[in-house]
mmCIF file of C-alpha atoms in Angstrom:
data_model
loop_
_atom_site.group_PDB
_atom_site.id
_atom_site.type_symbol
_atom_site.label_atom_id
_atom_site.label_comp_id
_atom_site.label_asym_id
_atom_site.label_seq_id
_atom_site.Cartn_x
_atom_site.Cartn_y
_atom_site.Cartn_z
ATOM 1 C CA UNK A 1 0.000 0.000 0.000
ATOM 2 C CA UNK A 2 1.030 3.513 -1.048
ATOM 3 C CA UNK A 3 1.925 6.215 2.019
ATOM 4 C CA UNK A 4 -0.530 8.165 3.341
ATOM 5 C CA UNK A 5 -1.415 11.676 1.813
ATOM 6 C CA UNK A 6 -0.952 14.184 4.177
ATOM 7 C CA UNK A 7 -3.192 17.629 3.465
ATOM 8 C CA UNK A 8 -1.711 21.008 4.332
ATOM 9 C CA UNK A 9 -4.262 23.634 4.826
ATOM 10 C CA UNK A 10 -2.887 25.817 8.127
ATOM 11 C CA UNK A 11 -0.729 28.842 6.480
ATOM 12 C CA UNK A 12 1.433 28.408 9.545
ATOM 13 C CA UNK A 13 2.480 25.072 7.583
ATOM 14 C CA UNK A 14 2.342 25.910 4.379
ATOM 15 C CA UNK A 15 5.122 28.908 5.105
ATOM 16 C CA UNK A 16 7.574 27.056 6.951
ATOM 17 C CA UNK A 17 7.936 24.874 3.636
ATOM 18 C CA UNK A 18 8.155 27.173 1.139
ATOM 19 C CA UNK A 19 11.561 28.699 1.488
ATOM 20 C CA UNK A 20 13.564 27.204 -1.352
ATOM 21 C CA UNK A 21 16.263 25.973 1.151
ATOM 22 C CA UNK A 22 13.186 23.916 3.434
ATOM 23 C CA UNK A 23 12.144 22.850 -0.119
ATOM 24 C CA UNK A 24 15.429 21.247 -0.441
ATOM 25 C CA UNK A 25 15.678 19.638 2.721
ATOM 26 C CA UNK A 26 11.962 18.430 2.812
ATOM 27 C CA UNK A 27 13.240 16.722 -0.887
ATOM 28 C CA UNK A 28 16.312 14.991 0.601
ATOM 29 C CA UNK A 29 14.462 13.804 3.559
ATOM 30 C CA UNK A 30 12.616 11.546 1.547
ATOM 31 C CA UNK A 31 14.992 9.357 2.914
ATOM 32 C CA UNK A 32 16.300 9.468 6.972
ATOM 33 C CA UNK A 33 19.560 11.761 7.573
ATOM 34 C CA UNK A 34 20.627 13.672 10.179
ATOM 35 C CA UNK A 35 21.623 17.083 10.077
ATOM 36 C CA UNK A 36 25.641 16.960 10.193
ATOM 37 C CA UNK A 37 24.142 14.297 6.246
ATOM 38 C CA UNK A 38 22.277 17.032 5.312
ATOM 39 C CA UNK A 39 25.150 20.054 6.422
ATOM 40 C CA UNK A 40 27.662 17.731 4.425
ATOM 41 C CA UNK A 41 25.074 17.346 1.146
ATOM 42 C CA UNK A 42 23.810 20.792 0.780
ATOM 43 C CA UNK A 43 27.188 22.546 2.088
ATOM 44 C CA UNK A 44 25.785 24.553 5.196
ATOM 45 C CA UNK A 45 26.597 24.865 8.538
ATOM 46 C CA UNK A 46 25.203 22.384 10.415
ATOM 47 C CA UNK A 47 23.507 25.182 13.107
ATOM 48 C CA UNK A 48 21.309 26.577 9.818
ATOM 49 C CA UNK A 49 20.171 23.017 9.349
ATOM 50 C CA UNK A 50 19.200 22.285 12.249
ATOM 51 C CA UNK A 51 17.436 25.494 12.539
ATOM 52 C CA UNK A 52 15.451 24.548 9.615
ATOM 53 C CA UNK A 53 15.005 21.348 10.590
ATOM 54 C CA UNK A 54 13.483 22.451 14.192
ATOM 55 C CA UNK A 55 11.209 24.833 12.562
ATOM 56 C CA UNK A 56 10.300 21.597 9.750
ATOM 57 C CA UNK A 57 9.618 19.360 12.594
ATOM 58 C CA UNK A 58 7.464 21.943 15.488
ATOM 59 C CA UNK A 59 5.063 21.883 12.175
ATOM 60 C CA UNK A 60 4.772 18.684 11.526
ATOM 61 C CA UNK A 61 6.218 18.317 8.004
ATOM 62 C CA UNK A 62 9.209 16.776 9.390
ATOM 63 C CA UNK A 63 8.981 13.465 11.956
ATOM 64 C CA UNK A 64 12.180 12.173 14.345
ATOM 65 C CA UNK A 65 12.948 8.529 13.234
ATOM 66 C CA UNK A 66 15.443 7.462 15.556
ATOM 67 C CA UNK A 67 18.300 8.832 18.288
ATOM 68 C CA UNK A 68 21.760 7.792 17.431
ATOM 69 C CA UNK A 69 24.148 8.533 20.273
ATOM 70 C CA UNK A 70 28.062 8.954 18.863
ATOM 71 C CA UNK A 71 30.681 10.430 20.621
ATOM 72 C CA UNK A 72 28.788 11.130 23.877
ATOM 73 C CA UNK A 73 26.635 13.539 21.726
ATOM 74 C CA UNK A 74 22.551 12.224 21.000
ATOM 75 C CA UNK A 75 22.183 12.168 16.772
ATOM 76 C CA UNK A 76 18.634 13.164 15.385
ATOM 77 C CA UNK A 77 17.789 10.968 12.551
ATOM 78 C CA UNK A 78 14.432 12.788 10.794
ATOM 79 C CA UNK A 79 12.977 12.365 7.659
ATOM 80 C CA UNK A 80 9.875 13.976 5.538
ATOM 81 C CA UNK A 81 6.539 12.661 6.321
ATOM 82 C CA UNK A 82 5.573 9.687 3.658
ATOM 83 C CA UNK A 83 3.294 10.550 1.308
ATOM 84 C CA UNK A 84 2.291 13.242 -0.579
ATOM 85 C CA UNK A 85 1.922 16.907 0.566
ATOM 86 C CA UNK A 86 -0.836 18.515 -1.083
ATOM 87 C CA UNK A 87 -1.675 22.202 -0.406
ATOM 88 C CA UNK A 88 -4.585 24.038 -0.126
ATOM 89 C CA UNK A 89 -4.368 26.292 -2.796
ATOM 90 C CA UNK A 90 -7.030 28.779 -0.896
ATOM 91 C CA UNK A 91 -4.457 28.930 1.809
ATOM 92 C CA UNK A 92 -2.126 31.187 -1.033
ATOM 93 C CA UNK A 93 -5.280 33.586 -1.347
ATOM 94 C CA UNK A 94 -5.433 34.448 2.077
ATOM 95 C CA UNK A 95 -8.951 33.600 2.698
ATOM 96 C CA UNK A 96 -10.661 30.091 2.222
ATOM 97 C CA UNK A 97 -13.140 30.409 -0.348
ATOM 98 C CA UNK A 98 -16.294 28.452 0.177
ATOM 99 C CA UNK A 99 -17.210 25.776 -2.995
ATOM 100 C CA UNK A 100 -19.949 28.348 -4.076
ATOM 101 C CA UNK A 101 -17.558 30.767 -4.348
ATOM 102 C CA UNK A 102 -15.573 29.193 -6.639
ATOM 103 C CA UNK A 103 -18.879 28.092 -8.858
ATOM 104 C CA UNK A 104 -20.178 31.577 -8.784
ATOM 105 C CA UNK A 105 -17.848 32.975 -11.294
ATOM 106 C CA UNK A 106 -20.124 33.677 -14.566
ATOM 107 C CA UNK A 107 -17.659 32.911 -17.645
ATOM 108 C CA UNK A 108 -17.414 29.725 -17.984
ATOM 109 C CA UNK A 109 -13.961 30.245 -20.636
ATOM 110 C CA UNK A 110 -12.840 32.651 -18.247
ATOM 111 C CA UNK A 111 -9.196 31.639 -16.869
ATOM 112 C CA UNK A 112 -10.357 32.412 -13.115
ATOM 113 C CA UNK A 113 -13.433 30.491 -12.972
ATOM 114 C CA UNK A 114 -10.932 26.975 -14.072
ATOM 115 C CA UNK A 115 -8.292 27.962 -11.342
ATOM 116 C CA UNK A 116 -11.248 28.582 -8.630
ATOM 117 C CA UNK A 117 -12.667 25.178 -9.299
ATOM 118 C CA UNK A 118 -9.571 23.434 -9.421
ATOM 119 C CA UNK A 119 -8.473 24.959 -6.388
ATOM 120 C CA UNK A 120 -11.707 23.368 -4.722
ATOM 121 C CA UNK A 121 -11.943 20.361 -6.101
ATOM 122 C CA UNK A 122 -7.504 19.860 -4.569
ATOM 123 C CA UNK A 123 -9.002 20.816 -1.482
ATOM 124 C CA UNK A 124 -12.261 18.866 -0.980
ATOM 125 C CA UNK A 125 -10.649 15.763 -2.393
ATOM 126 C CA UNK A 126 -7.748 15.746 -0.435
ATOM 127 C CA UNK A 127 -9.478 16.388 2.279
ATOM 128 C CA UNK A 128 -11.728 13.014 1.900
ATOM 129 C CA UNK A 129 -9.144 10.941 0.928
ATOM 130 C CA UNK A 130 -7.257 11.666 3.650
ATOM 131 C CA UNK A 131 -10.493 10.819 6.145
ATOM 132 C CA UNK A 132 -10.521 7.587 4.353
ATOM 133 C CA UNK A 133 -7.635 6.478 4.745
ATOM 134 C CA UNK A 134 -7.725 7.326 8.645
ATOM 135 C CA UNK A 135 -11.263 5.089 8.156
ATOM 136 C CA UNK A 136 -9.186 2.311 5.914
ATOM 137 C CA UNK A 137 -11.759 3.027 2.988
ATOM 138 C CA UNK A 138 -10.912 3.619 -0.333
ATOM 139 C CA UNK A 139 -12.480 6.924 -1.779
ATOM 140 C CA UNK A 140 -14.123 6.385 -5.121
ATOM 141 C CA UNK A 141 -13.055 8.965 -7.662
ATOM 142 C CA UNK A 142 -12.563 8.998 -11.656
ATOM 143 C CA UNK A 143 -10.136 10.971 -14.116
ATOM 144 C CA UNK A 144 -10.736 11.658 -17.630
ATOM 145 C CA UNK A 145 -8.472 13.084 -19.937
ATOM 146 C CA UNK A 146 -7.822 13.700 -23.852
ATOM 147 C CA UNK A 147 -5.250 15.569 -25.806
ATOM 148 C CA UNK A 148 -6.463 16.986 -29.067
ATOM 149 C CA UNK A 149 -5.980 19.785 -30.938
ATOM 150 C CA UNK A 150 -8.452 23.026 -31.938
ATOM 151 C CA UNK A 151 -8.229 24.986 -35.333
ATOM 152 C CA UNK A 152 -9.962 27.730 -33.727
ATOM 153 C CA UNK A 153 -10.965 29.788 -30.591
ATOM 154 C CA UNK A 154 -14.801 29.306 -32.100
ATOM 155 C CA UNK A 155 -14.409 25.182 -32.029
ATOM 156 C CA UNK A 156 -13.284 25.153 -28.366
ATOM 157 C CA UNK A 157 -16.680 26.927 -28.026
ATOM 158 C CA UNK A 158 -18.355 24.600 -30.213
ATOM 159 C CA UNK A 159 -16.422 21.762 -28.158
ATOM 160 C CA UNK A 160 -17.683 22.809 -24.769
ATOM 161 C CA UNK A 161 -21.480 22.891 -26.000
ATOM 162 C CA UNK A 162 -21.258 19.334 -27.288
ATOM 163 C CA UNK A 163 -19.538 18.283 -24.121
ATOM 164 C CA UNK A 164 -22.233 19.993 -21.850
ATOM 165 C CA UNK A 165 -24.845 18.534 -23.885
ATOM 166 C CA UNK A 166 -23.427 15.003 -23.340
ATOM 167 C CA UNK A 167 -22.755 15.061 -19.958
ATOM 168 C CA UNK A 168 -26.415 16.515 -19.378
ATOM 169 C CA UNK A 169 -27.977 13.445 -20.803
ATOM 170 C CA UNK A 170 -25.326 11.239 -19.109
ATOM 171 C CA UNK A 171 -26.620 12.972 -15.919
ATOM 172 C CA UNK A 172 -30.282 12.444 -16.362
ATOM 173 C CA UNK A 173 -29.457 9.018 -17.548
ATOM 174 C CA UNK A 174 -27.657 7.993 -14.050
ATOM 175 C CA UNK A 175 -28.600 10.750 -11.408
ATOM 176 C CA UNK A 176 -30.329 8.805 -8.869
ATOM 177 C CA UNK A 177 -32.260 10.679 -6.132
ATOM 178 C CA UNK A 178 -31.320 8.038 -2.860
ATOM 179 C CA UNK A 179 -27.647 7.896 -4.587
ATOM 180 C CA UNK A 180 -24.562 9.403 -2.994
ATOM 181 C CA UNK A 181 -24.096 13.338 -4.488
ATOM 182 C CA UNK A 182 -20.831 13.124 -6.490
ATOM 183 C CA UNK A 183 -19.825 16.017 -8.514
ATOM 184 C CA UNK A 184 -18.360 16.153 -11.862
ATOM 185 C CA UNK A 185 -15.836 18.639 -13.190
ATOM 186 C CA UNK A 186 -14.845 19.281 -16.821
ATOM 187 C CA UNK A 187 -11.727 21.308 -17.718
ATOM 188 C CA UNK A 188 -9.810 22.253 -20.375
ATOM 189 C CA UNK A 189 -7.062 24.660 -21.397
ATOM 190 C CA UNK A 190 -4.062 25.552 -23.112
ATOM 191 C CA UNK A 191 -0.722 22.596 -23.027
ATOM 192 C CA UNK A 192 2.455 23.922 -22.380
ATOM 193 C CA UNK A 193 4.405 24.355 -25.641
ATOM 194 C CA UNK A 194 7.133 21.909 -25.580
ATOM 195 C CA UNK A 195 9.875 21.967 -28.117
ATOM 196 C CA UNK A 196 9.093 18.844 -29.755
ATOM 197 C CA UNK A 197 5.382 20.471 -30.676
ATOM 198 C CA UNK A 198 4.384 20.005 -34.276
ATOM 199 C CA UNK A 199 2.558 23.216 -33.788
ATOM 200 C CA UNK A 200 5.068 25.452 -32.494
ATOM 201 C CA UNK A 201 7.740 24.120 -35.383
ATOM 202 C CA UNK A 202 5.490 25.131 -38.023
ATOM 203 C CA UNK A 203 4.407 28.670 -36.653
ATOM 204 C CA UNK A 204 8.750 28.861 -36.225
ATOM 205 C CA UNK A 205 9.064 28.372 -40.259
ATOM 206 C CA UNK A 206 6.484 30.585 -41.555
#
């Protein structure tokens, strides 16, 4: 079985890991060390590591492993908590915003109202998934995804109608009153150019 995700939603948290040098650590913790290891790997003084690691570890983000004694001294062996740190993305904006806030927004093609449901949907599934695993359920999700390519901004509107239509009648076909609510999202937008992209190669020779 896969480590547990762990769900970081108090700012307090979410601050003390984003310094690029607590970045670094938190990444070579993925594996135990101590902080003379981590001194000799990133080239610091050991006293700024262990600073960093304190602060890591009174927030939780950081977990002791073991005590080593050497040399009449006590070694802290510490590593990252396992599994996956996912972060609120509210918790950037200052205030939480409430799932109707994010569903509010009018313009559907509008670049805000994407990043304000994505940002809800991070939050409210991590947030059940990691209940269930504290319960030792499995939560029951699905992903769908398709690359493809559009000649025009008018087809991606075209596009969207013919995908709302569809998943209308997919909804009145399965929507079942006594069912559990679940609640489908549909996204699209632009893939990052790459320099392999057909596209880009032959907008570079014209």
């Amino acid at each position: 079985m896969g480590h547990a995700m762990t769900f970081v939603e108090d700012p307090e948290r979410v601050m003390a890991a984003l310094s690029p040098l607590r970045r670094r650590l938190l990444r070579h913790l993925r594996e135990p060390a101590s902080a003379t290891q981590l001194a000799a790997a990133l080239d610091l003084p050991r006293q700024r590591v262990n600073y960093h690691l304190r602060a890591l570890e009174a927030v939780e983000l950081v977990e002791l492993v073991e005590e080593r004694r050497r040399r009449g001294c006590v070694e802290r062996i510490v590593r990252a908590k396992p599994g996956a740190f996912v972060v609120d993305p509210t918790v950037l904006d200052g205030e939480p915003a409430s799932p109707d806030q994010a569903t509010r927004l009018q313009d559907q093609f509008a670049a805000e109202h994407l990043v304000g449901v994505a940002a809800t949907t991070v939050r409210d599934v991590a947030r059940m998934q990691v209940k269930a695993e504290e319960q030792g359920k499995r939560l029951l999700t699905f992903t769908i995804e398709a690359d493809l390519r559009f000649a025009s901004a008018a087809d991606v509107h075209r596009f969207t109608e013919h995908l709302t239509d569809a998943l209308r009648r997919a909804a009145d076909d399965f929507d079942d009153p006594a069912g559990r609510p679940y609640r489908v999202v549909i996204g699209g937008h632009p893939a990052p150019a790459t320099a392999t992209d057909p596209a880009e190669e032959e907008q570079n020779d014209e």
